[in-house]
C-alpha cells in the first residue's frame, strides 16, 4: 500500500516549480491530486500528464488568487473534480504553495499596489483557502504552508515577500493549536534557494552565487522540497504539528 492511497490533495500553484514536484510526489504515494494554476494552463496539464504517465491520478483546477471571487472559483473547480473522481468532496491534504515572488525591490521603491498584491496572494488567500478547505477536511487531515527561509534572515530587497511569509507562518502556528483536537496537523515547510526551472536559475553567475548560500554548495532541487511535503502529508507524521521545517539545505546554519 502506498502511504497516501485513498487520500485526496490540493496543491495550489502546481503548474510548475515546487508545486509541480509536490503534486507528483503526493500522487506517487497514491493521492488523487488537484493541480491548481492561474496563468499556466498548459503547464498544469503537463503536470497532470506527468502524474498519469507515472500511474497516478490528478486533475486541473483554475483560479487566479488574490482577486475577488478567487476562493469560490477555486473550490467550485476543486469540488467538481473531487466529485467526478471519487463521488465525494473529501479533501485530506491542503498544500498552500502558490505565491507571488519578487526579483527584489528596495524598500524605498515599493508601491502600495505591489504590497497589497503580494499580501493578497501569499497571506490572505492561504488563510481563506484553509478556512474553506476545513469544510472538506476530515479528522486526521493535513495543512502544509510553503514559506521561505527568508523569514529567518534579513534581505531588505525581499521585505514585503518575507513579511507575507511571516504572516503565513502565523497561520501555521495558530491553526495547529486550533485543529489539534481533530488530529489535523498544520506545518510550515520553508525552502531555500531552489531551482524552479525559471530562466533566472540558468544564469551561471546566479547559480554559482546562490549555490554558495546552501551548506551543500548546490541549489535546491524541487524534489528536495516535495519529498519533505510528502512525508509530512503521511499518517506517520502525525506527531509533527505547528512546526517550521527548514528545508533550505542548511542555508540558515550561518
Ligand atoms: P514558481 O515556479 O514561480 O510557481 C509559482 C506557482 O504559483 C505557479 O504555479 C503559479 O501559477 C502560482 N501562482 C503565482 N501567482 C498566483 C496567483 N496570483 N494566483 C494563483 N496562482 C499563482 O514558484 P516556486 O519557486 O516553485 O515556489 C513555490 C513556493 O515555494 C512559493 O510559495 C515560494 O514562495 C516558495 N519558495 C520558493 C523558493 C525558490 O527558491 N524557488 C525559495 C523559498 C520559498 P501560474 O503559473 O499558473 O500562474
PDB file of C-alpha atoms and ligand atoms in Angstrom:
ATOM      1  CA  UNK A   1       0.000   0.000   0.000  1.00  0.00           C
ATOM      2  CA  UNK A   2       1.312   3.474  -0.842  1.00  0.00           C
ATOM      3  CA  UNK A   3       1.349   5.952   2.029  1.00  0.00           C
ATOM      4  CA  UNK A   4      -1.348   8.224   0.600  1.00  0.00           C
ATOM      5  CA  UNK A   5      -3.591   5.798  -1.213  1.00  0.00           C
ATOM      6  CA  UNK A   6      -7.242   6.728  -0.823  1.00  0.00           C
ATOM      7  CA  UNK A   7      -6.316  10.342   0.045  1.00  0.00           C
ATOM      8  CA  UNK A   8      -7.027  13.497  -1.905  1.00  0.00           C
ATOM      9  CA  UNK A   9      -4.838  16.604  -2.095  1.00  0.00           C
ATOM     10  CA  UNK A  10      -4.962  20.172  -3.356  1.00  0.00           C
ATOM     11  CA  UNK A  11      -1.622  21.769  -4.216  1.00  0.00           C
ATOM     12  CA  UNK A  12      -2.013  25.436  -5.070  1.00  0.00           C
ATOM     13  CA  UNK A  13       0.346  26.667  -7.772  1.00  0.00           C
ATOM     14  CA  UNK A  14       1.284  23.207  -9.011  1.00  0.00           C
ATOM     15  CA  UNK A  15       1.509  24.091 -12.688  1.00  0.00           C
ATOM     16  CA  UNK A  16       5.273  24.385 -12.260  1.00  0.00           C
ATOM     17  CA  UNK A  17       8.205  24.585  -9.865  1.00  0.00           C
ATOM     18  CA  UNK A  18       7.989  23.270  -6.313  1.00  0.00           C
ATOM     19  CA  UNK A  19       4.214  22.890  -6.572  1.00  0.00           C
ATOM     20  CA  UNK A  20       4.522  20.608  -9.605  1.00  0.00           C
ATOM     21  CA  UNK A  21       7.149  18.436  -7.891  1.00  0.00           C
ATOM     22  CA  UNK A  22       4.918  18.281  -4.810  1.00  0.00           C
ATOM     23  CA  UNK A  23       1.870  17.232  -6.820  1.00  0.00           C
ATOM     24  CA  UNK A  24       3.957  14.497  -8.453  1.00  0.00           C
ATOM     25  CA  UNK A  25       5.335  13.304  -5.095  1.00  0.00           C
ATOM     26  CA  UNK A  26       1.878  13.145  -3.478  1.00  0.00           C
ATOM     27  CA  UNK A  27       0.409  11.340  -6.485  1.00  0.00           C
ATOM     28  CA  UNK A  28       3.307   8.871  -6.468  1.00  0.00           C
ATOM     29  CA  UNK A  29       2.308   7.968  -2.904  1.00  0.00           C
ATOM     30  CA  UNK A  30      -1.208   7.289  -4.130  1.00  0.00           C
ATOM     31  CA  UNK A  31      -3.098  10.558  -3.595  1.00  0.00           C
ATOM     32  CA  UNK A  32      -5.560  11.948  -6.128  1.00  0.00           C
ATOM     33  CA  UNK A  33      -4.175  15.465  -6.695  1.00  0.00           C
ATOM     34  CA  UNK A  34      -5.930  18.684  -7.715  1.00  0.00           C
ATOM     35  CA  UNK A  35      -3.341  20.622  -9.725  1.00  0.00           C
ATOM     36  CA  UNK A  36      -4.161  24.285  -9.299  1.00  0.00           C
ATOM     37  CA  UNK A  37      -2.925  27.018 -11.652  1.00  0.00           C
ATOM     38  CA  UNK A  38      -3.634  30.634 -12.548  1.00  0.00           C
ATOM     39  CA  UNK A  39      -1.931  31.571 -15.832  1.00  0.00           C
ATOM     40  CA  UNK A  40      -0.111  28.390 -16.874  1.00  0.00           C
ATOM     41  CA  UNK A  41      -2.906  26.133 -18.102  1.00  0.00           C
ATOM     42  CA  UNK A  42      -0.674  24.159 -20.438  1.00  0.00           C
ATOM     43  CA  UNK A  43       1.919  23.625 -17.724  1.00  0.00           C
ATOM     44  CA  UNK A  44      -0.803  22.445 -15.325  1.00  0.00           C
ATOM     45  CA  UNK A  45      -2.000  19.964 -17.938  1.00  0.00           C
ATOM     46  CA  UNK A  46       1.601  18.793 -18.282  1.00  0.00           C
ATOM     47  CA  UNK A  47       1.759  18.212 -14.519  1.00  0.00           C
ATOM     48  CA  UNK A  48      -1.354  16.036 -14.789  1.00  0.00           C
ATOM     49  CA  UNK A  49       0.123  14.190 -17.786  1.00  0.00           C
ATOM     50  CA  UNK A  50       3.368  13.510 -15.880  1.00  0.00           C
ATOM     51  CA  UNK A  51       1.368  12.137 -12.946  1.00  0.00           C
ATOM     52  CA  UNK A  52      -0.765   9.938 -15.180  1.00  0.00           C
ATOM     53  CA  UNK A  53       2.313   8.642 -17.016  1.00  0.00           C
ATOM     54  CA  UNK A  54       3.602   7.593 -13.611  1.00  0.00           C
ATOM     55  CA  UNK A  55       0.353   5.683 -12.932  1.00  0.00           C
ATOM     56  CA  UNK A  56      -1.133   8.398 -10.676  1.00  0.00           C
ATOM     57  CA  UNK A  57      -4.378  10.369 -10.711  1.00  0.00           C
ATOM     58  CA  UNK A  58      -4.819  14.132 -10.977  1.00  0.00           C
ATOM     59  CA  UNK A  59      -6.996  16.880 -12.445  1.00  0.00           C
ATOM     60  CA  UNK A  60      -6.544  20.616 -13.024  1.00  0.00           C
ATOM     61  CA  UNK A  61      -8.297  23.452 -11.191  1.00  0.00           C
ATOM     62  CA  UNK A  62      -8.131  27.055 -12.358  1.00  0.00           C
ATOM     63  CA  UNK A  63      -8.323  30.185 -10.173  1.00  0.00           C
ATOM     64  CA  UNK A  64      -6.327  33.371 -10.033  1.00  0.00           C
ATOM     65  CA  UNK A  65      -5.745  34.055  -6.355  1.00  0.00           C
ATOM     66  CA  UNK A  66      -5.750  37.495  -4.781  1.00  0.00           C
ATOM     67  CA  UNK A  67      -8.740  38.768  -6.754  1.00  0.00           C
ATOM     68  CA  UNK A  68     -12.434  38.964  -5.803  1.00  0.00           C
ATOM     69  CA  UNK A  69     -14.196  35.606  -6.072  1.00  0.00           C
ATOM     70  CA  UNK A  70     -10.904  33.639  -6.053  1.00  0.00           C
ATOM     71  CA  UNK A  71     -11.836  31.237  -3.254  1.00  0.00           C
ATOM     72  CA  UNK A  72     -15.275  30.475  -4.718  1.00  0.00           C
ATOM     73  CA  UNK A  73     -13.754  29.762  -8.117  1.00  0.00           C
ATOM     74  CA  UNK A  74     -11.041  27.529  -6.652  1.00  0.00           C
ATOM     75  CA  UNK A  75     -13.465  25.488  -4.580  1.00  0.00           C
ATOM     76  CA  UNK A  76     -16.117  25.120  -7.239  1.00  0.00           C
ATOM     77  CA  UNK A  77     -13.457  23.576  -9.540  1.00  0.00           C
ATOM     78  CA  UNK A  78     -11.984  21.519  -6.725  1.00  0.00           C
ATOM     79  CA  UNK A  79     -15.299  20.132  -5.535  1.00  0.00           C
ATOM     80  CA  UNK A  80     -16.412  19.305  -9.088  1.00  0.00           C
ATOM     81  CA  UNK A  81     -13.130  17.463  -9.750  1.00  0.00           C
ATOM     82  CA  UNK A  82     -13.240  15.564  -6.474  1.00  0.00           C
ATOM     83  CA  UNK A  83     -16.848  14.564  -7.064  1.00  0.00           C
ATOM     84  CA  UNK A  84     -16.081  13.396 -10.579  1.00  0.00           C
ATOM     85  CA  UNK A  85     -13.130  11.257  -9.448  1.00  0.00           C
ATOM     86  CA  UNK A  86     -14.294   9.995  -6.057  1.00  0.00           C
ATOM     87  CA  UNK A  87     -18.033  10.657  -5.826  1.00  0.00           C
ATOM     88  CA  UNK A  88     -17.370  12.842  -2.746  1.00  0.00           C
ATOM     89  CA  UNK A  89     -15.760  16.181  -1.872  1.00  0.00           C
ATOM     90  CA  UNK A  90     -13.429  14.996   0.892  1.00  0.00           C
ATOM     91  CA  UNK A  91     -10.041  16.742   0.882  1.00  0.00           C
ATOM     92  CA  UNK A  92      -7.345  15.156   3.058  1.00  0.00           C
ATOM     93  CA  UNK A  93      -4.319  17.306   2.251  1.00  0.00           C
ATOM     94  CA  UNK A  94      -4.042  21.020   1.513  1.00  0.00           C
ATOM     95  CA  UNK A  95      -0.704  22.444   0.381  1.00  0.00           C
ATOM     96  CA  UNK A  96      -0.702  26.252   0.285  1.00  0.00           C
ATOM     97  CA  UNK A  97       2.149  26.676  -2.194  1.00  0.00           C
ATOM     98  CA  UNK A  98       1.132  29.344  -4.737  1.00  0.00           C
ATOM     99  CA  UNK A  99       2.873  32.654  -4.215  1.00  0.00           C
ATOM    100  CA  UNK A 100       3.852  35.847  -5.903  1.00  0.00           C
ATOM    101  CA  UNK A 101       7.610  36.145  -5.700  1.00  0.00           C
ATOM    102  CA  UNK A 102       9.735  39.172  -6.404  1.00  0.00           C
ATOM    103  CA  UNK A 103      13.127  39.550  -8.012  1.00  0.00           C
ATOM    104  CA  UNK A 104      13.785  42.285  -5.493  1.00  0.00           C
ATOM    105  CA  UNK A 105      12.708  45.875  -4.876  1.00  0.00           C
ATOM    106  CA  UNK A 106      14.342  48.311  -2.473  1.00  0.00           C
ATOM    107  CA  UNK A 107      12.036  49.152   0.454  1.00  0.00           C
ATOM    108  CA  UNK A 108      12.020  52.800  -0.690  1.00  0.00           C
ATOM    109  CA  UNK A 109      10.636  51.841  -4.103  1.00  0.00           C
ATOM    110  CA  UNK A 110       7.797  49.515  -3.145  1.00  0.00           C
ATOM    111  CA  UNK A 111       4.365  50.646  -4.222  1.00  0.00           C
ATOM    112  CA  UNK A 112       1.145  50.172  -2.290  1.00  0.00           C
ATOM    113  CA  UNK A 113      -0.156  48.115  -5.218  1.00  0.00           C
ATOM    114  CA  UNK A 114       2.782  45.652  -5.049  1.00  0.00           C
ATOM    115  CA  UNK A 115       2.394  45.395  -1.293  1.00  0.00           C
ATOM    116  CA  UNK A 116      -1.338  44.697  -1.486  1.00  0.00           C
ATOM    117  CA  UNK A 117      -0.975  42.182  -4.325  1.00  0.00           C
ATOM    118  CA  UNK A 118       1.686  40.203  -2.504  1.00  0.00           C
ATOM    119  CA  UNK A 119      -0.282  40.084   0.715  1.00  0.00           C
ATOM    120  CA  UNK A 120      -3.458  39.157  -1.145  1.00  0.00           C
ATOM    121  CA  UNK A 121      -1.866  36.134  -2.843  1.00  0.00           C
ATOM    122  CA  UNK A 122       0.663  34.970  -0.254  1.00  0.00           C
ATOM    123  CA  UNK A 123      -1.131  35.582   3.050  1.00  0.00           C
ATOM    124  CA  UNK A 124      -4.827  36.401   2.603  1.00  0.00           C
ATOM    125  CA  UNK A 125      -5.555  33.671   0.025  1.00  0.00           C
ATOM    126  CA  UNK A 126      -3.948  30.833   2.063  1.00  0.00           C
ATOM    127  CA  UNK A 127      -5.989  31.870   5.111  1.00  0.00           C
ATOM    128  CA  UNK A 128      -9.302  31.794   3.263  1.00  0.00           C
ATOM    129  CA  UNK A 129      -8.327  28.651   1.332  1.00  0.00           C
ATOM    130  CA  UNK A 130      -7.644  26.918   4.657  1.00  0.00           C
ATOM    131  CA  UNK A 131     -10.885  28.277   6.113  1.00  0.00           C
ATOM    132  CA  UNK A 132     -12.936  26.923   3.201  1.00  0.00           C
ATOM    133  CA  UNK A 133     -10.939  23.687   2.972  1.00  0.00           C
ATOM    134  CA  UNK A 134     -11.804  22.890   6.576  1.00  0.00           C
ATOM    135  CA  UNK A 135     -15.368  22.254   5.430  1.00  0.00           C
ATOM    136  CA  UNK A 136     -13.941  19.365   3.366  1.00  0.00           C
ATOM    137  CA  UNK A 137     -11.034  18.127   5.504  1.00  0.00           C
ATOM    138  CA  UNK A 138     -11.879  15.206   7.782  1.00  0.00           C
ATOM    139  CA  UNK A 139     -10.178  14.414  11.102  1.00  0.00           C
ATOM    140  CA  UNK A 140      -6.562  13.398  10.526  1.00  0.00           C
ATOM    141  CA  UNK A 141      -6.120  15.821   7.613  1.00  0.00           C
ATOM    142  CA  UNK A 142      -3.028  17.832   6.726  1.00  0.00           C
ATOM    143  CA  UNK A 143      -2.409  21.519   6.019  1.00  0.00           C
ATOM    144  CA  UNK A 144       1.083  22.393   4.782  1.00  0.00           C
ATOM    145  CA  UNK A 145       2.087  26.005   4.202  1.00  0.00           C
ATOM    146  CA  UNK A 146       5.087  26.696   1.964  1.00  0.00           C
ATOM    147  CA  UNK A 147       7.029  29.589   3.416  1.00  0.00           C
ATOM    148  CA  UNK A 148      10.672  30.536   2.876  1.00  0.00           C
ATOM    149  CA  UNK A 149      13.986  30.542   4.715  1.00  0.00           C
ATOM    150  CA  UNK A 150      13.848  34.299   4.099  1.00  0.00           C
ATOM    151  CA  UNK A 151      11.748  34.706   7.259  1.00  0.00           C
ATOM    152  CA  UNK A 152      14.919  33.871   9.218  1.00  0.00           C
ATOM    153  CA  UNK A 153      17.435  36.235   7.599  1.00  0.00           C
ATOM    154  CA  UNK A 154      17.487  39.921   6.677  1.00  0.00           C
ATOM    155  CA  UNK A 155      17.011  40.535   2.957  1.00  0.00           C
ATOM    156  CA  UNK A 156      15.859  44.149   2.515  1.00  0.00           C
ATOM    157  CA  UNK A 157      15.012  43.775  -1.179  1.00  0.00           C
ATOM    158  CA  UNK A 158      12.594  40.963  -0.244  1.00  0.00           C
ATOM    159  CA  UNK A 159      10.999  42.783   2.671  1.00  0.00           C
ATOM    160  CA  UNK A 160       7.347  42.502   1.656  1.00  0.00           C
ATOM    161  CA  UNK A 161       7.651  38.948   0.336  1.00  0.00           C
ATOM    162  CA  UNK A 162       9.234  37.974   3.665  1.00  0.00           C
ATOM    163  CA  UNK A 163       6.513  39.803   5.596  1.00  0.00           C
ATOM    164  CA  UNK A 164       3.860  37.793   3.733  1.00  0.00           C
ATOM    165  CA  UNK A 165       5.650  34.549   4.583  1.00  0.00           C
ATOM    166  CA  UNK A 166       5.907  35.630   8.215  1.00  0.00           C
ATOM    167  CA  UNK A 167       2.127  36.029   8.187  1.00  0.00           C
ATOM    168  CA  UNK A 168       1.743  32.584   6.623  1.00  0.00           C
ATOM    169  CA  UNK A 169       3.832  31.077   9.415  1.00  0.00           C
ATOM    170  CA  UNK A 170       1.433  32.596  11.935  1.00  0.00           C
ATOM    171  CA  UNK A 171      -1.372  30.785  10.138  1.00  0.00           C
ATOM    172  CA  UNK A 172       0.515  27.537  10.792  1.00  0.00           C
ATOM    173  CA  UNK A 173       1.044  28.275  14.476  1.00  0.00           C
ATOM    174  CA  UNK A 174      -2.481  29.230  15.425  1.00  0.00           C
ATOM    175  CA  UNK A 175      -4.306  26.725  13.218  1.00  0.00           C
ATOM    176  CA  UNK A 176      -2.107  23.910  14.558  1.00  0.00           C
ATOM    177  CA  UNK A 177      -3.408  24.589  18.070  1.00  0.00           C
ATOM    178  CA  UNK A 178      -6.965  25.117  16.861  1.00  0.00           C
ATOM    179  CA  UNK A 179      -7.124  21.886  14.826  1.00  0.00           C
ATOM    180  CA  UNK A 180      -5.188  19.545  17.114  1.00  0.00           C
ATOM    181  CA  UNK A 181      -8.379  18.156  18.712  1.00  0.00           C
ATOM    182  CA  UNK A 182      -9.263  16.840  15.249  1.00  0.00           C
ATOM    183  CA  UNK A 183      -5.738  15.466  14.686  1.00  0.00           C
ATOM    184  CA  UNK A 184      -5.358  17.756  11.698  1.00  0.00           C
ATOM    185  CA  UNK A 185      -1.705  18.788  11.579  1.00  0.00           C
ATOM    186  CA  UNK A 186      -0.602  22.173  10.282  1.00  0.00           C
ATOM    187  CA  UNK A 187       3.035  22.752   9.402  1.00  0.00           C
ATOM    188  CA  UNK A 188       5.306  25.181   7.616  1.00  0.00           C
ATOM    189  CA  UNK A 189       7.811  23.880   5.077  1.00  0.00           C
ATOM    190  CA  UNK A 190      10.431  26.507   4.299  1.00  0.00           C
ATOM    191  CA  UNK A 191      12.520  26.056   1.141  1.00  0.00           C
ATOM    192  CA  UNK A 192      15.725  27.943   0.467  1.00  0.00           C
ATOM    193  CA  UNK A 193      17.154  28.739  -2.944  1.00  0.00           C
ATOM    194  CA  UNK A 194      15.500  26.183  -5.213  1.00  0.00           C
ATOM    195  CA  UNK A 195      15.881  25.801  -8.957  1.00  0.00           C
ATOM    196  CA  UNK A 196      12.256  26.001 -10.056  1.00  0.00           C
ATOM    197  CA  UNK A 197      13.102  25.924 -13.761  1.00  0.00           C
ATOM    198  CA  UNK A 198      12.879  29.698 -14.317  1.00  0.00           C
ATOM    199  CA  UNK A 199      15.303  31.340 -16.743  1.00  0.00           C
ATOM    200  CA  UNK A 200      16.837  33.183 -13.783  1.00  0.00           C
ATOM    201  CA  UNK A 201      18.385  29.975 -12.474  1.00  0.00           C
ATOM    202  CA  UNK A 202      20.028  29.226 -15.831  1.00  0.00           C
ATOM    203  CA  UNK A 203      22.401  32.212 -15.495  1.00  0.00           C
ATOM    204  CA  UNK A 204      25.764  30.648 -14.492  1.00  0.00           C
ATOM    205  CA  UNK A 205      26.738  33.524 -12.160  1.00  0.00           C
ATOM    206  CA  UNK A 206      23.373  33.299 -10.366  1.00  0.00           C
ATOM    207  CA  UNK A 207      23.656  29.522  -9.956  1.00  0.00           C
ATOM    208  CA  UNK A 208      27.175  29.802  -8.603  1.00  0.00           C
ATOM    209  CA  UNK A 209      26.403  32.654  -6.202  1.00  0.00           C
ATOM    210  CA  UNK A 210      23.174  31.157  -4.890  1.00  0.00           C
ATOM    211  CA  UNK A 211      24.686  27.668  -4.569  1.00  0.00           C
ATOM    212  CA  UNK A 212      27.163  29.112  -2.109  1.00  0.00           C
ATOM    213  CA  UNK A 213      24.276  30.074   0.221  1.00  0.00           C
ATOM    214  CA  UNK A 214      23.491  26.422   0.995  1.00  0.00           C
ATOM    215  CA  UNK A 215      25.594  24.158   3.202  1.00  0.00           C
ATOM    216  CA  UNK A 216      25.788  21.639   0.361  1.00  0.00           C
ATOM    217  CA  UNK A 217      27.013  24.246  -2.148  1.00  0.00           C
ATOM    218  CA  UNK A 218      24.328  23.430  -4.689  1.00  0.00           C
ATOM    219  CA  UNK A 219      20.871  24.788  -5.462  1.00  0.00           C
ATOM    220  CA  UNK A 220      17.880  23.018  -4.023  1.00  0.00           C
ATOM    221  CA  UNK A 221      16.006  20.772  -6.411  1.00  0.00           C
ATOM    222  CA  UNK A 222      12.201  20.950  -6.389  1.00  0.00           C
ATOM    223  CA  UNK A 223      12.200  17.261  -5.361  1.00  0.00           C
ATOM    224  CA  UNK A 224      14.179  18.144  -2.225  1.00  0.00           C
ATOM    225  CA  UNK A 225      11.162  20.140  -1.057  1.00  0.00           C
ATOM    226  CA  UNK A 226       8.464  17.845  -2.432  1.00  0.00           C
ATOM    227  CA  UNK A 227       9.846  14.800  -0.602  1.00  0.00           C
ATOM    228  CA  UNK A 228       9.529  16.596   2.731  1.00  0.00           C
ATOM    229  CA  UNK A 229       5.973  17.702   1.968  1.00  0.00           C
ATOM    230  CA  UNK A 230       5.063  14.114   1.073  1.00  0.00           C
ATOM    231  CA  UNK A 231       6.493  12.916   4.380  1.00  0.00           C
ATOM    232  CA  UNK A 232       4.532  15.494   6.410  1.00  0.00           C
ATOM    233  CA  UNK A 233       1.384  14.575   4.479  1.00  0.00           C
ATOM    234  CA  UNK A 234       1.560  10.909   5.517  1.00  0.00           C
ATOM    235  CA  UNK A 235      -0.229   9.440   8.535  1.00  0.00           C
ATOM    236  CA  UNK A 236       3.096   8.547  10.137  1.00  0.00           C
ATOM    237  CA  UNK A 237       3.927  12.270  10.554  1.00  0.00           C
ATOM    238  CA  UNK A 238       1.033  12.814  12.982  1.00  0.00           C
ATOM    239  CA  UNK A 239       3.334  13.831  15.822  1.00  0.00           C
ATOM    240  CA  UNK A 240       4.607  16.881  13.927  1.00  0.00           C
ATOM    241  CA  UNK A 241       2.344  19.907  14.121  1.00  0.00           C
ATOM    242  CA  UNK A 242       2.913  23.662  14.295  1.00  0.00           C
ATOM    243  CA  UNK A 243       6.471  23.114  13.117  1.00  0.00           C
ATOM    244  CA  UNK A 244       8.739  25.297  10.997  1.00  0.00           C
ATOM    245  CA  UNK A 245      10.559  22.746   8.863  1.00  0.00           C
ATOM    246  CA  UNK A 246      13.780  24.175   7.491  1.00  0.00           C
ATOM    247  CA  UNK A 247      14.258  22.713   4.004  1.00  0.00           C
ATOM    248  CA  UNK A 248      16.913  25.193   2.937  1.00  0.00           C
ATOM    249  CA  UNK A 249      19.824  22.769   2.550  1.00  0.00           C
ATOM    250  CA  UNK A 250      21.452  24.281   5.598  1.00  0.00           C
ATOM    251  CA  UNK A 251      21.288  27.879   4.345  1.00  0.00           C
ATOM    252  CA  UNK A 252      20.395  29.096   7.826  1.00  0.00           C
ATOM    253  CA  UNK A 253      23.358  27.478   9.555  1.00  0.00           C
ATOM    254  CA  UNK A 254      25.349  30.695   9.255  1.00  0.00           C
TER     255      UNK A 254
HETATM  256  P1  LIG B   1       7.023  29.308  -9.255  1.00  0.00           P
HETATM  257  O1  LIG B   1       7.828  28.335 -10.041  1.00  0.00           O
HETATM  258  O2  LIG B   1       7.150  30.752  -9.571  1.00  0.00           O
HETATM  259  O3  LIG B   1       5.496  28.873  -9.323  1.00  0.00           O
HETATM  260  C1  LIG B   1       4.555  29.637  -8.650  1.00  0.00           C
HETATM  261  C2  LIG B   1       3.230  28.943  -8.735  1.00  0.00           C
HETATM  262  O4  LIG B   1       2.275  29.770  -8.045  1.00  0.00           O
HETATM  263  C3  LIG B   1       2.744  28.761 -10.147  1.00  0.00           C
HETATM  264  O5  LIG B   1       2.104  27.519 -10.271  1.00  0.00           O
HETATM  265  C4  LIG B   1       1.778  29.906 -10.325  1.00  0.00           C
HETATM  266  O6  LIG B   1       0.695  29.580 -11.183  1.00  0.00           O
HETATM  267  C5  LIG B   1       1.223  30.084  -8.919  1.00  0.00           C
HETATM  268  N1  LIG B   1       0.791  31.455  -8.709  1.00  0.00           N
HETATM  269  C6  LIG B   1       1.561  32.577  -8.666  1.00  0.00           C
HETATM  270  N2  LIG B   1       0.779  33.667  -8.518  1.00  0.00           N
HETATM  271  C7  LIG B   1      -0.505  33.215  -8.464  1.00  0.00           C
HETATM  272  C8  LIG B   1      -1.767  33.836  -8.334  1.00  0.00           C
HETATM  273  N3  LIG B   1      -1.896  35.173  -8.232  1.00  0.00           N
HETATM  274  N4  LIG B   1      -2.867  33.069  -8.309  1.00  0.00           N
HETATM  275  C9  LIG B   1      -2.760  31.715  -8.402  1.00  0.00           C
HETATM  276  N5  LIG B   1      -1.603  31.063  -8.546  1.00  0.00           N
HETATM  277  C10 LIG B   1      -0.487  31.808  -8.585  1.00  0.00           C
HETATM  278  O7  LIG B   1       7.338  29.195  -7.699  1.00  0.00           O
HETATM  279  P2  LIG B   1       8.304  28.218  -6.870  1.00  0.00           P
HETATM  280  O8  LIG B   1       9.678  28.776  -6.918  1.00  0.00           O
HETATM  281  O9  LIG B   1       8.059  26.828  -7.255  1.00  0.00           O
HETATM  282  O10 LIG B   1       7.753  28.498  -5.398  1.00  0.00           O
HETATM  283  C11 LIG B   1       6.763  27.706  -4.798  1.00  0.00           C
HETATM  284  C12 LIG B   1       6.633  28.120  -3.345  1.00  0.00           C
HETATM  285  O11 LIG B   1       7.916  27.997  -2.704  1.00  0.00           O
HETATM  286  C13 LIG B   1       6.214  29.565  -3.153  1.00  0.00           C
HETATM  287  O12 LIG B   1       5.375  29.662  -2.025  1.00  0.00           O
HETATM  288  C14 LIG B   1       7.534  30.295  -2.891  1.00  0.00           C
HETATM  289  O13 LIG B   1       7.336  31.469  -2.145  1.00  0.00           O
HETATM  290  C15 LIG B   1       8.274  29.229  -2.109  1.00  0.00           C
HETATM  291  N6  LIG B   1       9.739  29.377  -2.153  1.00  0.00           N
HETATM  292  C16 LIG B   1      10.438  29.223  -3.320  1.00  0.00           C
HETATM  293  C17 LIG B   1      11.821  29.353  -3.313  1.00  0.00           C
HETATM  294  C18 LIG B   1      12.658  29.177  -4.560  1.00  0.00           C
HETATM  295  O14 LIG B   1      13.878  29.433  -4.498  1.00  0.00           O
HETATM  296  N7  LIG B   1      12.122  28.732  -5.657  1.00  0.00           N
HETATM  297  C19 LIG B   1      12.500  29.659  -2.120  1.00  0.00           C
HETATM  298  C20 LIG B   1      11.751  29.801  -0.942  1.00  0.00           C
HETATM  299  C21 LIG B   1      10.382  29.648  -0.984  1.00  0.00           C
HETATM  300  P3  LIG B   1       0.630  30.028 -12.744  1.00  0.00           P
HETATM  301  O15 LIG B   1       1.988  29.817 -13.338  1.00  0.00           O
HETATM  302  O16 LIG B   1      -0.404  29.135 -13.315  1.00  0.00           O
HETATM  303  O17 LIG B   1       0.220  31.455 -12.750  1.00  0.00           O
END
